[in-house]
Coordinates of C-alpha atoms in Angstrom, one line a residue:
Chain A
M2 CA 14.3 -33.5 14.0
K3 CA 10.9 -32.2 14.9
L4 CA 10.4 -30.1 17.9
A5 CA 7.9 -32.5 19.6
R6 CA 10.4 -35.4 19.2
K7 CA 13.2 -33.3 20.6
I8 CA 11.2 -32.2 23.6
T9 CA 10.1 -35.8 24.2
I10 CA 13.6 -37.2 24.0
A11 CA 14.9 -34.5 26.3
L12 CA 12.2 -35.1 28.8
T13 CA 12.8 -38.9 28.7
L14 CA 16.5 -38.6 29.2
L15 CA 15.8 -36.2 32.1
A16 CA 13.3 -38.7 33.6
I17 CA 15.8 -41.6 33.2
A18 CA 18.5 -39.5 34.9
V19 CA 16.2 -38.6 37.8
M20 CA 15.0 -42.2 38.3
T21 CA 18.6 -43.5 38.1
A22 CA 19.7 -41.0 40.7
L23 CA 16.8 -41.9 43.0
E24 CA 17.5 -45.7 42.5
T25 CA 21.2 -45.2 43.3
L26 CA 20.4 -43.3 46.5
E27 CA 17.9 -46.0 47.5
V28 CA 20.5 -48.8 46.9
R29 CA 23.1 -46.9 48.9
R30 CA 20.7 -46.5 51.7
E31 CA 19.8 -50.2 51.6
L32 CA 23.5 -51.1 51.7
D33 CA 24.2 -48.9 54.7
R34 CA 21.2 -50.2 56.5
S35 CA 22.3 -53.8 55.8
A36 CA 25.8 -53.1 57.0
I37 CA 24.5 -51.6 60.2
D38 CA 22.2 -54.7 60.7
M39 CA 25.1 -57.1 60.1
Q40 CA 27.4 -55.2 62.5
H41 CA 24.6 -55.2 65.1
D42 CA 24.1 -59.0 64.7
H43 CA 27.9 -59.5 65.0
R44 CA 28.0 -57.4 68.2
L45 CA 25.2 -59.3 69.8
L46 CA 26.8 -62.6 69.0
G47 CA 30.2 -61.4 70.1
H48 CA 29.0 -60.1 73.4
T49 CA 26.9 -63.2 74.0
L50 CA 30.0 -65.4 73.5
A51 CA 32.5 -63.0 75.1
G52 CA 31.3 -63.7 78.7
S53 CA 31.2 -67.5 78.3
I54 CA 34.6 -67.6 76.6
A55 CA 36.2 -65.4 79.3
R56 CA 34.7 -67.5 82.0
A57 CA 35.7 -70.8 80.4
W58 CA 39.2 -69.5 79.8
Q59 CA 39.4 -68.5 83.5
E60 CA 37.9 -71.6 84.9
E61 CA 38.7 -74.4 82.4
G62 CA 41.6 -73.2 80.4
E63 CA 42.3 -72.1 76.9
A64 CA 41.4 -75.4 75.2
E65 CA 38.0 -75.5 76.7
A66 CA 37.3 -71.8 75.8
L67 CA 38.4 -72.4 72.2
T68 CA 36.3 -75.6 72.1
L69 CA 33.3 -73.6 73.2
L70 CA 34.0 -71.1 70.4
E71 CA 34.4 -73.9 67.9
Q72 CA 31.1 -75.4 69.1
A73 CA 29.4 -72.0 68.7
N74 CA 30.9 -71.8 65.2
R75 CA 29.2 -75.0 64.2
F76 CA 25.7 -73.5 64.7
Q77 CA 26.5 -70.5 62.5
A78 CA 26.1 -71.1 58.8
Q79 CA 26.6 -67.5 57.6
V80 CA 29.3 -66.4 60.0
H81 CA 32.7 -67.8 61.0
L82 CA 34.0 -67.4 64.5
R83 CA 37.6 -67.6 65.6
W84 CA 39.8 -66.4 68.4
V85 CA 42.5 -63.8 67.7
W86 CA 45.2 -62.2 70.0
L87 CA 45.4 -58.6 69.4
D88 CA 48.7 -58.0 71.2
G89 CA 50.6 -60.8 69.6
A90 CA 50.6 -62.9 72.8
Q91 CA 51.3 -66.7 72.8
G92 CA 53.4 -66.2 69.6
H93 CA 50.3 -65.6 67.4
T94 CA 50.3 -63.0 64.8
A95 CA 47.8 -60.2 65.4
P96 CA 45.4 -59.5 62.4
A97 CA 46.2 -56.5 60.4
L98 CA 43.8 -53.9 61.8
S99 CA 43.8 -50.2 61.5
L100 CA 45.2 -48.2 64.4
A101 CA 41.8 -46.6 65.0
L102 CA 40.1 -50.0 65.2
L103 CA 42.9 -51.3 67.5
R104 CA 42.5 -48.2 69.7
T105 CA 38.7 -48.8 69.9
L106 CA 39.2 -52.5 70.8
R107 CA 41.8 -51.7 73.4
G108 CA 39.3 -49.3 74.9
G109 CA 37.0 -52.3 75.4
Q110 CA 34.6 -51.3 72.5
D111 CA 33.9 -53.7 69.7
G112 CA 34.5 -52.7 66.1
S113 CA 34.2 -53.8 62.5
M114 CA 36.0 -53.6 59.2
V115 CA 35.5 -54.7 55.7
D116 CA 38.3 -56.9 54.4
E117 CA 38.3 -56.4 50.7
S118 CA 39.3 -59.5 48.9
P119 CA 40.6 -59.3 45.3
A120 CA 38.5 -62.4 44.2
G121 CA 35.2 -62.0 46.0
S122 CA 33.0 -59.2 47.2
G123 CA 34.8 -58.8 50.5
V124 CA 34.3 -60.0 54.1
L125 CA 32.9 -58.0 57.1
R126 CA 35.0 -58.8 60.1
S127 CA 33.7 -57.7 63.6
Y128 CA 35.9 -57.9 66.7
T129 CA 34.6 -58.2 70.3
P130 CA 37.5 -57.6 72.7
V131 CA 38.0 -60.1 75.6
F132 CA 40.7 -59.6 78.2
I133 CA 42.4 -62.9 79.2
N134 CA 44.4 -62.0 82.3
T135 CA 46.5 -59.1 81.0
H136 CA 46.3 -60.1 77.3
L137 CA 43.9 -58.6 74.9
G138 CA 42.2 -61.1 72.6
A139 CA 39.0 -60.9 70.6
I140 CA 36.3 -63.0 69.1
E141 CA 36.6 -62.4 65.3
I142 CA 33.2 -62.8 63.5
S143 CA 33.6 -63.0 59.8
E144 CA 30.7 -62.8 57.3
S145 CA 31.0 -62.9 53.5
L146 CA 29.5 -60.0 51.7
D147 CA 28.8 -62.1 48.6
E148 CA 25.1 -62.5 49.4
E149 CA 24.8 -58.8 50.2
H150 CA 26.4 -57.8 46.9
Q151 CA 24.3 -60.3 45.1
H152 CA 21.3 -58.7 46.6
V153 CA 22.6 -55.2 45.5
R154 CA 23.2 -56.4 42.0
S155 CA 19.8 -57.9 41.8
T156 CA 18.2 -54.7 43.2
V157 CA 20.2 -52.5 40.7
Q158 CA 19.3 -54.8 37.8
N159 CA 15.6 -54.7 38.7
A160 CA 15.8 -51.0 39.1
A161 CA 17.4 -50.7 35.7
I162 CA 14.8 -52.8 34.1
A163 CA 12.0 -50.9 35.7
T164 CA 13.7 -47.6 34.7
C165 CA 14.0 -48.7 31.1
A166 CA 10.4 -50.0 31.0
I167 CA 9.2 -46.7 32.5
A168 CA 11.4 -44.7 30.1
V169 CA 10.1 -46.6 27.0
A170 CA 6.5 -46.2 28.2
F171 CA 7.1 -42.5 28.9
L172 CA 8.8 -42.1 25.6
L173 CA 6.0 -43.7 23.7
A174 CA 3.3 -41.9 25.6
A175 CA 5.1 -38.6 25.3
M176 CA 5.6 -39.1 21.5
A177 CA 2.0 -40.0 21.0
M178 CA 0.9 -37.0 23.1
G179 CA 3.5 -34.7 21.4
R180 CA 2.2 -35.8 18.0
R181 CA -1.4 -35.3 18.9
L182 CA -1.1 -32.1 20.9
V183 CA 1.9 -30.4 19.1
G184 CA 2.9 -32.2 15.9
R185 CA -0.5 -32.5 14.2
P186 CA -1.8 -28.9 15.1
V187 CA 1.6 -27.4 14.1
N188 CA 1.4 -29.2 10.7
Q189 CA -2.1 -27.9 10.3
L190 CA -0.9 -24.3 11.1
V191 CA 2.1 -24.7 8.7
A192 CA -0.2 -25.9 5.9
L193 CA -2.5 -22.9 6.6
A194 CA 0.5 -20.5 6.4
H195 CA 1.5 -22.1 3.1
R196 CA -2.1 -21.7 1.7
I197 CA -2.2 -18.1 2.9
G198 CA 1.1 -17.5 1.2
E199 CA -0.3 -19.0 -2.0
G200 CA -3.1 -16.5 -1.8
R201 CA -5.9 -18.9 -0.7
L202 CA -7.1 -16.5 1.9
E203 CA -10.5 -18.2 2.4
E204 CA -8.8 -21.2 4.0
R205 CA -9.1 -21.7 7.8
V206 CA -7.8 -24.1 10.5
H207 CA -9.9 -25.4 13.5
L208 CA -8.1 -27.0 16.4
R209 CA -10.1 -28.9 19.0
Q210 CA -7.8 -28.1 21.9
N211 CA -7.6 -25.3 24.4
D212 CA -4.0 -24.1 24.5
E213 CA -1.5 -21.7 23.0
L214 CA -1.6 -23.5 19.6
Q215 CA -5.4 -22.9 19.5
T216 CA -4.8 -19.2 20.3
L217 CA -2.3 -19.1 17.4
A218 CA -4.8 -20.8 15.1
T219 CA -7.4 -18.3 16.0
A220 CA -4.9 -15.4 15.4
M221 CA -4.0 -16.9 12.0
N222 CA -7.6 -17.3 11.0
R223 CA -8.2 -13.7 11.9
M224 CA -5.2 -12.7 10.0
A225 CA -6.4 -14.5 6.9
E226 CA -9.8 -12.8 7.3
L227 CA -8.2 -9.4 7.5
L228 CA -6.0 -10.1 4.5
L229 CA -9.0 -11.2 2.6
T230 CA -10.8 -8.0 3.5
A231 CA -7.7 -5.9 2.6
R232 CA -7.3 -7.8 -0.7
E233 CA -10.9 -7.1 -1.6
K234 CA -10.5 -3.5 -0.7
I235 CA -7.3 -3.2 -2.7
A236 CA -9.0 -4.9 -5.7
L237 CA -11.8 -2.4 -5.5
E238 CA -9.4 0.5 -5.1
T239 CA -7.2 -0.8 -8.0
A240 CA -10.3 -1.1 -10.2
A241 CA -11.3 2.5 -9.2
H242 CA -7.8 3.7 -9.8
L243 CA -7.7 2.0 -13.2
A244 CA -11.1 3.4 -14.1
T245 CA -9.8 6.9 -13.1
L246 CA -6.6 6.4 -15.1
E247 CA -8.7 5.3 -18.1
H248 CA -11.0 8.3 -17.6
L249 CA -7.9 10.6 -17.5
R250 CA -6.4 8.9 -20.6
H251 CA -9.7 9.4 -22.3
A252 CA -9.9 13.0 -21.2
D253 CA -6.2 13.5 -22.2
R254 CA -7.0 12.0 -25.6
L255 CA -9.9 14.3 -26.0
T256 CA -7.7 17.3 -25.0
T257 CA -5.1 16.2 -27.6
V258 CA -7.8 15.8 -30.2
G259 CA -9.2 19.2 -29.2
K260 CA -5.8 20.8 -29.4
L261 CA -5.2 19.2 -32.8
A262 CA -8.6 20.2 -34.1
S263 CA -8.1 23.8 -32.8
G264 CA -4.6 23.9 -34.4
V265 CA -6.0 22.6 -37.7
A266 CA -8.9 25.0 -37.6
H267 CA -6.5 27.9 -36.8
E268 CA -4.1 27.1 -39.6
M269 CA -6.8 26.4 -42.2
G270 CA -9.4 29.1 -41.3
T271 CA -7.7 32.0 -42.9
P272 CA -6.6 30.4 -46.2
L273 CA -10.1 28.8 -46.5
N274 CA -11.7 32.1 -46.0
V275 CA -9.5 33.6 -48.7
V276 CA -10.4 30.8 -51.1
L277 CA -14.1 31.2 -50.3
G278 CA -14.0 34.9 -50.7
R279 CA -12.0 34.9 -53.9
S280 CA -14.0 32.1 -55.5
K281 CA -17.2 34.0 -54.7
M282 CA -15.8 37.1 -56.3
I283 CA -15.2 35.2 -59.5
S284 CA -18.5 33.4 -59.5
S285 CA -20.5 36.5 -58.7
G286 CA -18.9 38.4 -61.6
E287 CA -17.5 41.0 -59.2
V288 CA -14.1 40.7 -60.8
V289 CA -13.4 40.6 -64.5
G290 CA -10.5 40.4 -66.9
D291 CA -7.1 40.2 -65.3
E292 CA -8.6 40.3 -61.8
V293 CA -10.1 36.8 -62.4
A294 CA -6.6 35.4 -63.1
E295 CA -5.3 37.3 -60.0
C296 CA -8.0 35.7 -57.9
A297 CA -7.3 32.3 -59.3
Q298 CA -3.6 32.7 -58.5
I299 CA -4.4 33.7 -54.9
I300 CA -6.8 30.7 -54.6
S301 CA -4.0 28.5 -55.9
Q302 CA -1.5 29.9 -53.4
Q303 CA -3.8 29.4 -50.5
A304 CA -4.6 25.9 -51.6
L305 CA -0.9 25.1 -51.7
H306 CA -0.5 26.6 -48.3
M307 CA -3.3 24.3 -47.0
T308 CA -1.7 21.3 -48.8
R309 CA 1.6 22.0 -47.0
I310 CA -0.2 22.2 -43.6
I311 CA -2.0 18.9 -44.3
R312 CA 1.2 17.2 -45.4
Q313 CA 3.0 18.3 -42.2
L314 CA 0.0 17.1 -40.2
L315 CA 0.1 13.7 -41.9
D316 CA 3.9 13.6 -41.3
F317 CA 3.1 14.2 -37.6
A318 CA 0.4 11.5 -37.5
R319 CA 2.1 8.9 -39.6
R320 CA 5.6 8.8 -38.2
R321 CA 7.5 5.8 -39.5
A322 CA 10.1 3.9 -37.6
P323 CA 13.7 5.2 -38.3
R324 CA 15.6 3.2 -40.9
R325 CA 19.1 3.5 -39.4
A326 CA 22.4 3.2 -41.3
P327 CA 25.9 4.5 -40.5
E328 CA 25.9 8.2 -41.5
N329 CA 28.6 10.8 -41.5
I330 CA 27.1 13.6 -39.5
A331 CA 29.5 16.3 -40.7
Q332 CA 28.4 15.6 -44.3
L333 CA 24.7 15.5 -43.3
V334 CA 25.0 18.9 -41.5
T335 CA 26.9 20.5 -44.4
H336 CA 24.3 19.3 -46.8
T337 CA 21.4 20.6 -44.7
L338 CA 23.1 24.0 -44.2
T339 CA 23.8 24.3 -47.9
L340 CA 20.1 23.8 -48.6
L341 CA 19.1 26.5 -46.0
R342 CA 21.8 29.0 -46.9
P343 CA 19.6 31.0 -49.3
L344 CA 17.0 31.5 -46.6
A345 CA 19.8 32.5 -44.1
T346 CA 21.3 34.9 -46.5
K347 CA 17.9 36.6 -47.0
R348 CA 17.8 37.1 -43.2
S349 CA 21.5 38.1 -43.0
A350 CA 22.3 35.0 -40.9
T351 CA 25.6 33.1 -41.2
L352 CA 25.5 29.3 -40.9
V353 CA 28.6 27.6 -39.5
S354 CA 29.2 23.8 -39.0
E355 CA 31.7 22.8 -36.3
V356 CA 31.0 19.0 -36.5
P357 CA 34.0 16.6 -36.4
D358 CA 34.6 15.1 -39.9
S359 CA 34.9 11.5 -38.4
L360 CA 31.7 11.5 -36.5
V361 CA 29.6 8.6 -37.7
L362 CA 26.2 7.7 -36.2
E363 CA 23.6 5.0 -36.8
V364 CA 20.7 7.2 -37.8
D365 CA 17.9 7.6 -40.3
S366 CA 19.6 10.3 -42.4
G367 CA 16.3 11.6 -43.8
Q368 CA 14.7 12.0 -40.4
L369 CA 17.8 13.5 -38.8
Q370 CA 18.0 16.0 -41.7
Q371 CA 14.4 16.8 -41.1
V372 CA 15.2 17.5 -37.4
L373 CA 18.2 19.6 -38.3
T374 CA 16.2 21.5 -41.0
N375 CA 13.5 22.3 -38.5
L376 CA 16.0 23.5 -35.8
V377 CA 18.1 25.6 -38.2
M378 CA 15.0 27.2 -39.8
N379 CA 13.7 28.0 -36.3
G380 CA 17.0 29.5 -35.5
I381 CA 17.1 31.6 -38.7
H382 CA 13.5 32.8 -38.1
A383 CA 14.5 33.8 -34.5
M384 CA 17.3 36.0 -35.7
K385 CA 15.8 39.4 -36.6
R386 CA 19.3 41.0 -36.7
P387 CA 22.4 39.7 -38.5
G388 CA 24.1 36.9 -36.6
T389 CA 25.7 33.5 -36.7
L390 CA 24.0 30.1 -36.3
R391 CA 26.3 27.3 -35.3
V392 CA 25.9 23.5 -35.5
R393 CA 28.3 21.6 -33.2
A394 CA 28.6 17.9 -32.3
G395 CA 30.5 15.8 -29.9
P396 CA 30.3 13.4 -27.0
A397 CA 28.7 14.5 -23.8
R398 CA 27.7 13.0 -20.5
A399 CA 24.1 13.6 -19.7
A400 CA 21.1 12.1 -17.8
P401 CA 18.0 11.5 -19.9
P402 CA 14.7 13.3 -18.9
T403 CA 13.2 11.8 -15.7
E404 CA 10.5 9.8 -17.4
T405 CA 13.0 7.7 -19.3
G406 CA 15.5 7.2 -16.4
S407 CA 18.0 9.4 -14.7
V408 CA 21.4 7.7 -14.9
E409 CA 24.1 9.9 -16.4
T410 CA 25.8 8.2 -19.4
E411 CA 27.7 9.0 -22.6
W412 CA 25.7 10.5 -25.5
I413 CA 26.4 12.3 -28.7
R414 CA 25.1 15.9 -28.6
L415 CA 24.2 18.0 -31.7
D416 CA 23.9 21.7 -30.7
V417 CA 22.0 24.2 -33.0
E418 CA 22.8 27.5 -31.4
D419 CA 21.4 30.8 -32.7
E420 CA 21.9 34.5 -31.8
G421 CA 18.2 35.2 -32.1
E422 CA 15.6 36.7 -29.8
G423 CA 15.5 33.7 -27.5
I424 CA 12.4 32.1 -26.1
R425 CA 10.2 33.6 -23.4
P426 CA 10.4 31.5 -20.1
E427 CA 6.6 31.1 -20.2
D428 CA 6.8 29.7 -23.7
L429 CA 9.5 27.1 -23.0
P430 CA 7.3 24.4 -21.5
H431 CA 5.1 24.5 -24.6
I432 CA 7.6 24.7 -27.5
F433 CA 7.3 20.9 -28.2
D434 CA 3.4 21.0 -28.1
P435 CA 1.8 20.4 -31.5
F436 CA 0.6 23.7 -33.2
F437 CA 2.4 25.8 -30.6
T438 CA 4.2 28.6 -32.4
T439 CA 5.6 32.0 -31.6
K440 CA 6.3 32.8 -35.2
D441 CA 4.2 35.3 -37.1
V442 CA 1.1 34.0 -38.7
G443 CA 1.9 32.1 -41.9
E444 CA 5.6 31.6 -40.9
G445 CA 5.0 28.3 -39.0
T446 CA 2.4 25.8 -38.2
G447 CA 3.8 24.8 -34.8
L448 CA 4.4 21.3 -35.9
G449 CA 8.2 21.4 -36.7
L450 CA 9.5 21.1 -33.2
S451 CA 6.8 18.6 -32.2
V452 CA 7.7 16.4 -35.2
S453 CA 11.5 16.8 -34.5
H454 CA 11.0 15.9 -30.8
G455 CA 9.2 12.7 -31.9
L456 CA 11.8 11.7 -34.5
V457 CA 14.6 12.1 -32.0
Q458 CA 12.7 10.1 -29.4
D459 CA 12.3 7.4 -32.1
H460 CA 16.1 7.3 -32.3
G461 CA 16.3 6.7 -28.5
G462 CA 17.3 10.3 -27.7
W463 CA 15.8 13.6 -26.7
I464 CA 15.9 17.3 -27.4
A465 CA 16.9 19.8 -24.7
V466 CA 16.7 23.5 -25.0
R467 CA 18.3 26.4 -23.2
S468 CA 17.5 30.0 -24.0
E469 CA 18.3 33.5 -22.9
P470 CA 15.7 36.0 -24.1
G471 CA 17.5 38.7 -26.2
H472 CA 20.6 36.6 -26.7
G473 CA 19.6 33.4 -28.4
S474 CA 18.7 29.8 -28.0
C475 CA 20.5 26.5 -28.1
F476 CA 18.7 23.3 -29.1
S477 CA 20.7 20.1 -28.1
V478 CA 19.8 16.9 -29.8
Y479 CA 21.0 13.9 -27.7
L480 CA 21.5 10.7 -29.6
P481 CA 22.7 7.3 -28.5
P482 CA 26.5 6.9 -29.2
G483 CA 26.1 3.4 -30.8
G484 CA 28.2 3.0 -33.9
H485 CA 30.1 6.3 -33.7
S486 CA 33.7 7.2 -33.8
C487 CA 34.6 10.6 -32.8
Q488 CA 37.9 12.6 -32.7
A489 CA 38.3 15.7 -30.6
G490 CA 38.2 19.0 -32.2
S491 CA 36.4 20.0 -35.4
Chain B
M20 CA -6.7 45.4 -57.9
K21 CA -9.3 48.1 -58.5
Q22 CA -10.9 49.2 -55.2
P23 CA -14.5 50.6 -55.0
H24 CA -14.7 54.1 -53.6
P25 CA -17.1 54.6 -50.7
R26 CA -19.2 57.8 -50.2
A27 CA -17.7 60.6 -48.2
D28 CA -20.2 60.1 -45.3
A29 CA -19.6 56.3 -45.2
P30 CA -19.2 54.8 -41.7
R31 CA -15.5 54.6 -40.7
L32 CA -14.3 51.1 -40.1
L33 CA -10.9 49.9 -38.8
L34 CA -9.9 46.5 -40.1
A35 CA -7.1 44.8 -38.2
E36 CA -5.8 41.6 -39.9
D37 CA -2.2 40.4 -40.2
D38 CA -2.7 38.1 -43.2
A39 CA -2.2 40.3 -46.3
E40 CA -4.5 38.2 -48.6
M41 CA -7.2 38.1 -46.0
R42 CA -6.9 41.8 -45.2
C43 CA -7.0 42.7 -48.9
M44 CA -10.1 40.6 -49.5
L45 CA -12.0 41.7 -46.4
S46 CA -11.2 45.3 -47.1
R47 CA -12.5 45.0 -50.7
A48 CA -15.7 43.4 -49.6
L49 CA -16.3 46.0 -46.8
R50 CA -15.6 48.9 -49.1
R51 CA -18.0 47.4 -51.7
S52 CA -20.5 47.2 -48.9
G53 CA -20.2 50.9 -48.3
F54 CA -17.7 51.4 -45.5
H55 CA -14.7 53.6 -45.3
V56 CA -12.0 51.1 -44.4
T57 CA -8.7 51.7 -42.7
E58 CA -6.4 48.7 -42.9
L59 CA -4.1 47.7 -40.0
R60 CA -1.5 44.9 -40.0
D61 CA -1.1 44.0 -36.4
G62 CA -2.2 44.6 -32.9
H63 CA 0.3 47.3 -32.0
E64 CA -0.6 49.4 -35.1
T65 CA -4.3 49.1 -34.1
V66 CA -3.8 50.1 -30.5
S67 CA -1.6 53.0 -31.6
L68 CA -4.2 54.3 -34.1
L69 CA -7.0 54.0 -31.6
S70 CA -5.0 55.9 -29.0
H71 CA -4.4 58.6 -31.6
C72 CA -8.2 58.8 -32.4
V73 CA -9.1 59.1 -28.7
T74 CA -6.7 62.1 -28.3
Q75 CA -8.2 63.7 -31.4
G76 CA -11.7 63.7 -30.0
P77 CA -14.9 61.7 -30.5
E78 CA -15.6 62.9 -34.0
Q79 CA -12.4 61.2 -35.1
M80 CA -13.3 57.8 -33.6
P81 CA -14.2 55.1 -36.1
H82 CA -17.7 53.7 -36.0
L83 CA -16.6 50.1 -35.9
L84 CA -13.6 47.9 -35.4
I85 CA -13.2 44.5 -37.1
S86 CA -10.2 42.7 -35.7
D87 CA -8.6 39.2 -36.1
V88 CA -8.0 37.6 -32.7
R89 CA -4.5 36.2 -33.3
M90 CA -2.1 38.8 -34.6
P91 CA 1.6 39.7 -34.0
G92 CA 2.3 42.3 -31.4
C93 CA -0.9 42.1 -29.4
T94 CA -4.1 40.0 -29.9
G95 CA -7.5 41.2 -30.9
L96 CA -8.6 40.5 -27.3
E97 CA -5.8 42.7 -26.0
V98 CA -6.9 45.5 -28.4
L99 CA -10.5 45.1 -27.1
A100 CA -9.3 45.2 -23.5
H101 CA -7.3 48.4 -24.3
L102 CA -10.4 50.0 -25.8
R103 CA -12.5 49.2 -22.7
R104 CA -9.8 50.6 -20.5
S105 CA -10.0 53.8 -22.5
H106 CA -13.8 53.8 -21.8
Q107 CA -14.5 53.6 -25.6
R108 CA -17.8 52.0 -26.4
L109 CA -16.8 51.4 -30.0
P110 CA -18.5 48.3 -31.3
V111 CA -16.0 45.5 -32.1
I112 CA -16.3 42.4 -34.3
L113 CA -13.7 39.8 -33.6
I114 CA -12.9 37.2 -36.2
T115 CA -11.0 34.0 -35.2
S116 CA -10.1 30.6 -36.5
F117 CA -9.1 29.6 -33.0
G118 CA -12.7 29.7 -31.9
D119 CA -12.5 27.8 -28.7
E120 CA -15.0 28.4 -25.9
Q121 CA -12.4 30.3 -23.8
T122 CA -11.8 32.9 -26.6
H123 CA -15.6 33.4 -27.1
E124 CA -16.2 33.8 -23.4
E125 CA -13.3 36.2 -23.0
A126 CA -14.6 38.2 -26.0
R127 CA -18.1 38.4 -24.5
R128 CA -16.7 39.4 -21.2
L129 CA -14.8 42.3 -22.8
G130 CA -18.0 43.3 -24.6
A131 CA -17.3 42.3 -28.2
A132 CA -20.4 42.9 -30.3
Q133 CA -19.9 39.7 -32.2
V134 CA -17.3 36.9 -32.6
I135 CA -17.2 35.3 -36.0
D136 CA -15.4 32.0 -36.7
K137 CA -13.3 31.5 -39.8
P138 CA -14.1 30.6 -42.5
F139 CA -17.2 32.8 -42.9
D140 CA -19.2 34.3 -45.8
L141 CA -18.1 37.8 -46.7
D142 CA -21.7 39.0 -47.1
E143 CA -22.5 37.8 -43.6
L144 CA -19.6 39.8 -42.2
C145 CA -20.8 42.9 -44.1
A146 CA -24.4 42.4 -42.9
A147 CA -23.2 42.0 -39.3
A148 CA -21.0 45.2 -39.7
W149 CA -24.0 47.2 -40.9
T150 CA -26.2 46.2 -38.0
L151 CA -23.6 47.7 -35.6
V152 CA -23.1 51.2 -37.2
P153 CA -25.5 54.0 -36.3
A154 CA -28.1 54.5 -39.0
S155 CA -27.3 58.0 -40.1

C-alpha cells in the first residue's frame, strides 16, 4: 500500500473515531438533559396534584380524592397517574422501590426511578409523597421512555450517517490531496532516482510546490548536477590516465627496442669488426698464401658466431605456443644431462639427476629441454672449480609471483642447483632481462635465461632463483601439476 | 701469422681487448701502422701493467692506450678512471659496441680522447691513434 493511502486511511479512521466519540458524548448529554426535564415535569405535576388530593381526601374522602386523580389522568396523554400506598396500608401492596428512594419519600421528598421492562424501552416512574393521616401514600406518575429512546436512536442514526458522509468526503479529499501533494511528486522523484541510476545524469525534476518534497527535489537535482560534473571530471582524468599509460607503454616499448638494439649491436660489433678487418686484409693483398686461408677461416667462424646470435634472437622473438604431451621428466632430464656431460667434464663438473622415475608432466618436451639445457649450461659455466650440479624434481607448495596471483597451491618444482660462484645481489633483478649476461665475452648472449623464462611462462609456470655468492645458485622451475603422477623419493 | 716489426723508437701503445680474434687483428693493424703494441686480455691485466709503469717512472709510460669498454675483470671505463686517479694524462681511445649515450658521456667525463663504435675501419683507428701520439 502506498504511503499517501496509508496516511489517508489512518487519518480517516482517526477522524471517524473522534467524531463518534463526540457524537456519543452529545447523545448522552441529551439523554441526561431529557431525563432531568421529565423528572422536573413529573415533580411539578405531582406537587400540583398532591395538595388537591390531600385536601379532597381529608374533606371528601378517599373515593373523591381518587376520582380527582382519575380526572387529572384523563388530561394527560403522555403520563399515567395512579395512587399508591407506600407503607402497605389498606391491604394494598407497596410498589417495589429501592430503600434509598423509600427513605427519600418517607422524608417528604419526591423521587424517580426507571422501571426497566424487558419488552420496551422502560418507564420513568416519579413519586410525590402525600401523607393521609398517618399513612404514607404517593402519586405515581409513569411515563414511557419509548419516545425518548426513539429520539435517541434517530439522533444516533443521523449522527452515524453524518459521520459516514464526512468520513467518505474526508477520505476522498485526503486521497486526492495525498495523490496530488505526495503521490505524484514522490513518483516523479522515484523516476528521477531511477534515471540517475541508469546514468542519465542530465535529467531533472521540477515540483511546483513549496514543501519538503520540493526541497528533496532541489537536493536531487543538485546531486545529479554534481554527479554529472564528477563524471565529466573522471572521464577527463581517465582519458589523461590512459594517454599517460599509452605514453608509458610507448616509452617502455622504445626502451625495450633500445635495449634489444644495444644488445644486438654489442653482440655483433666485435665479430663484424673481425670480418671487416680480415676481409680488408685479403682484399688489400696484405696477407698472402696460407694467411689468406687463415683469414677466411676466421671470417667463417665469426659469421657462424653471428648466425648463432641471430638464431637465438629469432627464437626469442618468434616464440611458438607449447605443444604439450605427457612427458617422463626423469628421461627428459637424463637425456639433457647426457648431451651436456662432455661440456661438464671439460669443466670438471659432475651432473646428477635426482628426478623420480614416475614423474610425468604435460609439457612441450623440446621447450622444456631447451629450458633445462640453458639452466644446466649456466650452472656449468658458473662453476670455476670442480663441483656437482644437481637436477631435482617433486611436488611443492608455492605462491606464484604477485603479478599472476598470490594464492599458495600445489606445483611441480624442478631444481637446477650448482656449486658455482653464485650471482651478485645487484645482478639478481636483471638476470631474466634480454642480453643481460655476467659471462665472459663470447660465452653467452644474455638471451638464454630470458628465453627460458618466457617458455616456462608459456607453460603456466615461472622460474625462481636463490643464490649465495661464492656457494652456488639454485634455479627452480615451477610447472602446473596437471597430468602428473609422482612418487616420493628418487 | 707473421707480424710486422715496428722501429725501435716507435710510439708505445697498450691494446686492451678480451676477444682474441679482435685483439690479434687490431694488434696486427697497429703494428703495421708503426706502433709498438703491448696486448692485454682484460681490465685487471691492464690496470696492473699501468700501475707497474707508473712506479717505473714517466719514461716507462706508454704513449697511448686503446681499450675495449666491456671486458672481464674491470671495464675500459674503470681502467680510464684508474688512470685519472693516478694523475696520468695518457691519451686513451675507447672502442665499444655498446655505444649508448651514457657510455659516451661517461667516457668524455673521464677524459677519453676518442670513443669509437664497433664495427669500425682499421685504417681509421690507426689514423686516430697517430693523431694522439706526440710527433717525435
